[in-house]
Amino acid sequence: MFELVFTRRFSMAHRLLAGESERCALPHGHNEYVRVSLRATQPGALDGRTNMVLPFQRAKSVWHQFIDNHVDHALQLAQDDPLLGWFMQHEPQRARRILVTPGDPTTELLACLLMAKLNAFLAADGGVLTCAIIEIDETPTNTIRYSGDPLAMLPQPRPAGQCWWRRADMTITDT
């Protein structure tokens, strides 16, 4: 089976409050790579004419716009992080650049959120492709890889239709 594989780099900052690492409780950043593997939802033989599942440009353009213009240089905070409230009160224009997560914004959670978002984009484009695997290189030596249904792994903090990761738009927050 063919897979279309794309890699994109982005910079981010986050902090983790619920875990055991005091170092991660302070805002800090990473330069990350996200790699996605897309598969046809209805695999078939090449057609003898175009001989592709979907043109690369069509398959990756919305995803790359999302990563480049919304995820890159976004601050990632849990929905109950006090910093999110501070930004909403004191710098609401910047709060839109905060990627809000249900619980600590770990790399594992981010992988599932981004995979769900990509699948929403792909479904809106006709559902020819689906994301089979997502990998995020958090550091040069630490990688998270996920395959499966990301929605089954995500916490359900509110009605599903209200979650930014289920919508085929460029949002990274529901606040």
mmCIF file of C-alpha atoms in Angstrom:
data_model
loop_
_atom_site.group_PDB
_atom_site.id
_atom_site.type_symbol
_atom_site.label_atom_id
_atom_site.label_comp_id
_atom_site.label_asym_id
_atom_site.label_seq_id
_atom_site.Cartn_x
_atom_site.Cartn_y
_atom_site.Cartn_z
ATOM 1 C CA MET A 1 0.000 0.000 0.000
ATOM 2 C CA PHE A 2 1.261 3.456 -0.883
ATOM 3 C CA GLU A 3 1.816 6.077 1.805
ATOM 4 C CA LEU A 4 2.323 9.776 1.222
ATOM 5 C CA VAL A 5 4.758 11.019 3.865
ATOM 6 C CA PHE A 6 5.293 14.687 4.732
ATOM 7 C CA THR A 7 7.573 16.283 7.305
ATOM 8 C CA ARG A 8 7.268 19.795 8.693
ATOM 9 C CA ARG A 9 9.308 21.641 11.309
ATOM 10 C CA PHE A 10 7.841 23.974 13.907
ATOM 11 C CA SER A 11 8.960 25.764 17.045
ATOM 12 C CA MET A 12 6.800 25.777 20.137
ATOM 13 C CA ALA A 13 6.706 26.487 23.838
ATOM 14 C CA HIS A 14 4.728 24.775 26.554
ATOM 15 C CA ARG A 15 4.748 23.860 30.209
ATOM 16 C CA LEU A 16 3.618 20.728 31.995
ATOM 17 C CA LEU A 17 2.036 21.188 35.412
ATOM 18 C CA ALA A 18 0.580 17.761 36.217
ATOM 19 C CA GLY A 19 3.698 15.648 35.767
ATOM 20 C CA GLU A 20 6.647 14.909 37.982
ATOM 21 C CA SER A 21 9.211 17.129 36.258
ATOM 22 C CA GLU A 22 9.720 20.484 37.913
ATOM 23 C CA ARG A 23 11.900 21.498 34.949
ATOM 24 C CA CYS A 24 8.919 21.139 32.625
ATOM 25 C CA ALA A 25 6.642 23.243 34.859
ATOM 26 C CA LEU A 26 8.358 26.396 33.645
ATOM 27 C CA PRO A 27 7.583 27.567 30.114
ATOM 28 C CA HIS A 28 10.208 26.187 27.756
ATOM 29 C CA GLY A 29 10.498 25.490 24.063
ATOM 30 C CA HIS A 30 11.338 22.822 21.532
ATOM 31 C CA ASN A 31 12.065 22.741 17.832
ATOM 32 C CA GLU A 32 9.988 19.834 16.657
ATOM 33 C CA TYR A 33 9.406 17.877 13.477
ATOM 34 C CA VAL A 34 6.028 16.394 12.670
ATOM 35 C CA ARG A 35 5.932 13.584 10.115
ATOM 36 C CA VAL A 36 2.628 12.235 8.816
ATOM 37 C CA SER A 37 1.932 9.167 6.723
ATOM 38 C CA LEU A 38 -1.256 9.296 4.682
ATOM 39 C CA ARG A 39 -3.008 6.300 3.119
ATOM 40 C CA ALA A 40 -5.860 5.975 0.664
ATOM 41 C CA THR A 41 -9.187 5.228 2.321
ATOM 42 C CA GLN A 42 -10.133 3.103 -0.716
ATOM 43 C CA PRO A 43 -6.827 1.661 -1.957
ATOM 44 C CA GLY A 44 -6.732 0.595 -5.560
ATOM 45 C CA ALA A 45 -4.430 -0.010 -8.472
ATOM 46 C CA LEU A 46 -2.764 2.886 -10.269
ATOM 47 C CA ASP A 47 -4.995 4.137 -13.075
ATOM 48 C CA GLY A 48 -2.481 4.106 -15.941
ATOM 49 C CA ARG A 49 -2.904 7.845 -16.461
ATOM 50 C CA THR A 50 -2.104 9.994 -13.430
ATOM 51 C CA ASN A 51 -0.730 7.017 -11.463
ATOM 52 C CA MET A 52 -1.117 8.644 -8.061
ATOM 53 C CA VAL A 53 -3.515 8.532 -5.172
ATOM 54 C CA LEU A 54 -3.675 12.331 -4.979
ATOM 55 C CA PRO A 55 -1.246 15.040 -6.080
ATOM 56 C CA PHE A 56 1.235 15.827 -3.303
ATOM 57 C CA GLN A 57 0.424 19.533 -3.433
ATOM 58 C CA ARG A 58 -3.268 18.925 -2.833
ATOM 59 C CA ALA A 59 -2.609 16.381 -0.099
ATOM 60 C CA LYS A 60 -0.254 18.605 1.905
ATOM 61 C CA SER A 61 -1.141 22.245 1.207
ATOM 62 C CA VAL A 62 -3.776 22.833 3.928
ATOM 63 C CA TRP A 63 -1.761 20.824 6.471
ATOM 64 C CA HIS A 64 1.398 22.818 5.784
ATOM 65 C CA GLN A 65 -0.534 26.111 6.043
ATOM 66 C CA PHE A 66 -1.918 24.988 9.393
ATOM 67 C CA ILE A 67 1.485 24.000 10.785
ATOM 68 C CA ASP A 68 3.320 27.043 9.377
ATOM 69 C CA ASN A 69 0.750 29.719 10.247
ATOM 70 C CA HIS A 70 -0.904 28.420 13.419
ATOM 71 C CA VAL A 71 1.163 25.745 15.188
ATOM 72 C CA ASP A 72 4.617 27.204 14.552
ATOM 73 C CA HIS A 73 5.609 29.534 17.414
ATOM 74 C CA ALA A 74 2.365 28.880 19.288
ATOM 75 C CA LEU A 75 2.395 28.575 23.046
ATOM 76 C CA GLN A 76 0.787 25.295 24.138
ATOM 77 C CA LEU A 77 -1.139 25.407 27.422
ATOM 78 C CA ALA A 78 -3.646 23.175 29.193
ATOM 79 C CA GLN A 79 -7.180 24.529 29.273
ATOM 80 C CA ASP A 80 -6.936 24.969 33.058
ATOM 81 C CA ASP A 81 -3.446 26.538 33.115
ATOM 82 C CA PRO A 82 -3.561 29.885 34.977
ATOM 83 C CA LEU A 83 -1.374 31.435 32.250
ATOM 84 C CA LEU A 84 -4.219 30.953 29.753
ATOM 85 C CA GLY A 85 -6.539 33.010 31.962
ATOM 86 C CA TRP A 86 -3.873 35.676 32.314
ATOM 87 C CA PHE A 87 -3.484 35.968 28.545
ATOM 88 C CA MET A 88 -7.234 36.079 27.998
ATOM 89 C CA GLN A 89 -7.555 38.910 30.513
ATOM 90 C CA HIS A 90 -4.432 40.946 29.740
ATOM 91 C CA GLU A 91 -3.496 40.116 26.147
ATOM 92 C CA PRO A 92 -6.607 38.661 24.459
ATOM 93 C CA GLN A 93 -5.212 39.327 20.980
ATOM 94 C CA ARG A 94 -2.325 36.972 21.777
ATOM 95 C CA ALA A 95 -4.550 34.328 23.361
ATOM 96 C CA ARG A 96 -5.604 33.249 19.847
ATOM 97 C CA ARG A 97 -1.996 32.081 19.311
ATOM 98 C CA ILE A 98 -2.207 29.682 22.242
ATOM 99 C CA LEU A 99 -2.805 26.052 21.329
ATOM 100 C CA VAL A 100 -5.152 24.927 24.098
ATOM 101 C CA THR A 101 -5.130 21.280 25.156
ATOM 102 C CA PRO A 102 -7.306 19.087 27.394
ATOM 103 C CA GLY A 103 -4.717 18.559 30.125
ATOM 104 C CA ASP A 104 -0.964 18.989 29.972
ATOM 105 C CA PRO A 105 0.314 19.628 26.417
ATOM 106 C CA THR A 106 2.559 16.588 26.213
ATOM 107 C CA THR A 107 4.001 15.357 22.939
ATOM 108 C CA GLU A 108 1.755 12.277 23.161
ATOM 109 C CA LEU A 109 -1.334 14.456 23.459
ATOM 110 C CA LEU A 110 -0.150 16.786 20.711
ATOM 111 C CA ALA A 111 0.327 13.819 18.359
ATOM 112 C CA CYS A 112 -3.291 12.754 18.838
ATOM 113 C CA LEU A 113 -4.639 16.309 18.555
ATOM 114 C CA LEU A 114 -2.702 17.000 15.357
ATOM 115 C CA MET A 115 -3.650 13.650 13.836
ATOM 116 C CA ALA A 116 -7.330 14.335 14.552
ATOM 117 C CA LYS A 117 -7.010 17.820 13.031
ATOM 118 C CA LEU A 118 -5.304 16.456 9.918
ATOM 119 C CA ASN A 119 -8.027 13.823 9.542
ATOM 120 C CA ALA A 120 -10.644 16.587 9.744
ATOM 121 C CA PHE A 121 -8.857 18.438 6.923
ATOM 122 C CA LEU A 122 -8.629 15.249 4.852
ATOM 123 C CA ALA A 123 -12.300 14.379 5.408
ATOM 124 C CA ALA A 124 -13.313 17.880 4.302
ATOM 125 C CA ASP A 125 -11.290 17.373 1.120
ATOM 126 C CA GLY A 126 -13.335 14.363 0.079
ATOM 127 C CA GLY A 127 -11.948 11.707 2.387
ATOM 128 C CA VAL A 128 -9.634 10.164 -0.212
ATOM 129 C CA LEU A 129 -6.801 9.993 2.323
ATOM 130 C CA THR A 130 -6.515 9.402 6.061
ATOM 131 C CA CYS A 131 -3.594 9.821 8.424
ATOM 132 C CA ALA A 132 -2.262 6.370 9.304
ATOM 133 C CA ILE A 133 0.768 7.386 11.375
ATOM 134 C CA ILE A 134 1.984 10.581 12.981
ATOM 135 C CA GLU A 135 5.430 11.072 14.476
ATOM 136 C CA ILE A 136 6.680 14.059 16.422
ATOM 137 C CA ASP A 137 10.379 14.457 17.097
ATOM 138 C CA GLU A 138 10.378 16.458 20.331
ATOM 139 C CA THR A 139 14.163 16.434 20.487
ATOM 140 C CA PRO A 140 16.804 14.823 18.267
ATOM 141 C CA THR A 141 16.634 11.754 20.547
ATOM 142 C CA ASN A 142 12.945 11.594 21.603
ATOM 143 C CA THR A 143 10.145 10.719 19.173
ATOM 144 C CA ILE A 144 6.479 9.940 19.705
ATOM 145 C CA ARG A 145 4.799 7.761 17.061
ATOM 146 C CA TYR A 146 1.069 7.069 17.025
ATOM 147 C CA SER A 147 -1.115 4.980 14.749
ATOM 148 C CA GLY A 148 -4.773 4.263 15.285
ATOM 149 C CA ASP A 149 -7.823 6.360 16.073
ATOM 150 C CA PRO A 150 -6.643 9.532 17.820
ATOM 151 C CA LEU A 151 -10.151 10.402 18.989
ATOM 152 C CA ALA A 152 -10.268 7.181 21.023
ATOM 153 C CA MET A 153 -7.141 8.278 22.911
ATOM 154 C CA LEU A 154 -8.081 11.889 23.649
ATOM 155 C CA PRO A 155 -9.686 13.118 26.861
ATOM 156 C CA GLN A 156 -13.257 14.281 26.265
ATOM 157 C CA PRO A 157 -13.418 17.617 28.114
ATOM 158 C CA ARG A 158 -16.564 18.952 26.393
ATOM 159 C CA PRO A 159 -18.981 18.032 23.606
ATOM 160 C CA ALA A 160 -16.966 16.655 20.691
ATOM 161 C CA GLY A 161 -18.331 19.140 18.151
ATOM 162 C CA GLN A 162 -16.805 22.009 20.088
ATOM 163 C CA CYS A 163 -13.225 20.731 19.952
ATOM 164 C CA TRP A 164 -10.844 22.592 17.632
ATOM 165 C CA TRP A 165 -9.091 19.347 16.658
ATOM 166 C CA ARG A 166 -12.316 17.954 15.136
ATOM 167 C CA ARG A 167 -12.942 20.930 12.842
ATOM 168 C CA ALA A 168 -11.443 21.475 9.381
ATOM 169 C CA ASP A 169 -10.518 25.094 10.085
ATOM 170 C CA MET A 170 -7.336 26.809 11.184
ATOM 171 C CA THR A 171 -8.219 27.134 14.865
ATOM 172 C CA ILE A 172 -5.983 25.921 17.706
ATOM 173 C CA THR A 173 -8.249 26.973 20.566
ATOM 174 C CA ASP A 174 -11.905 26.964 21.512
ATOM 175 C CA THR A 175 -11.629 29.843 24.000
#
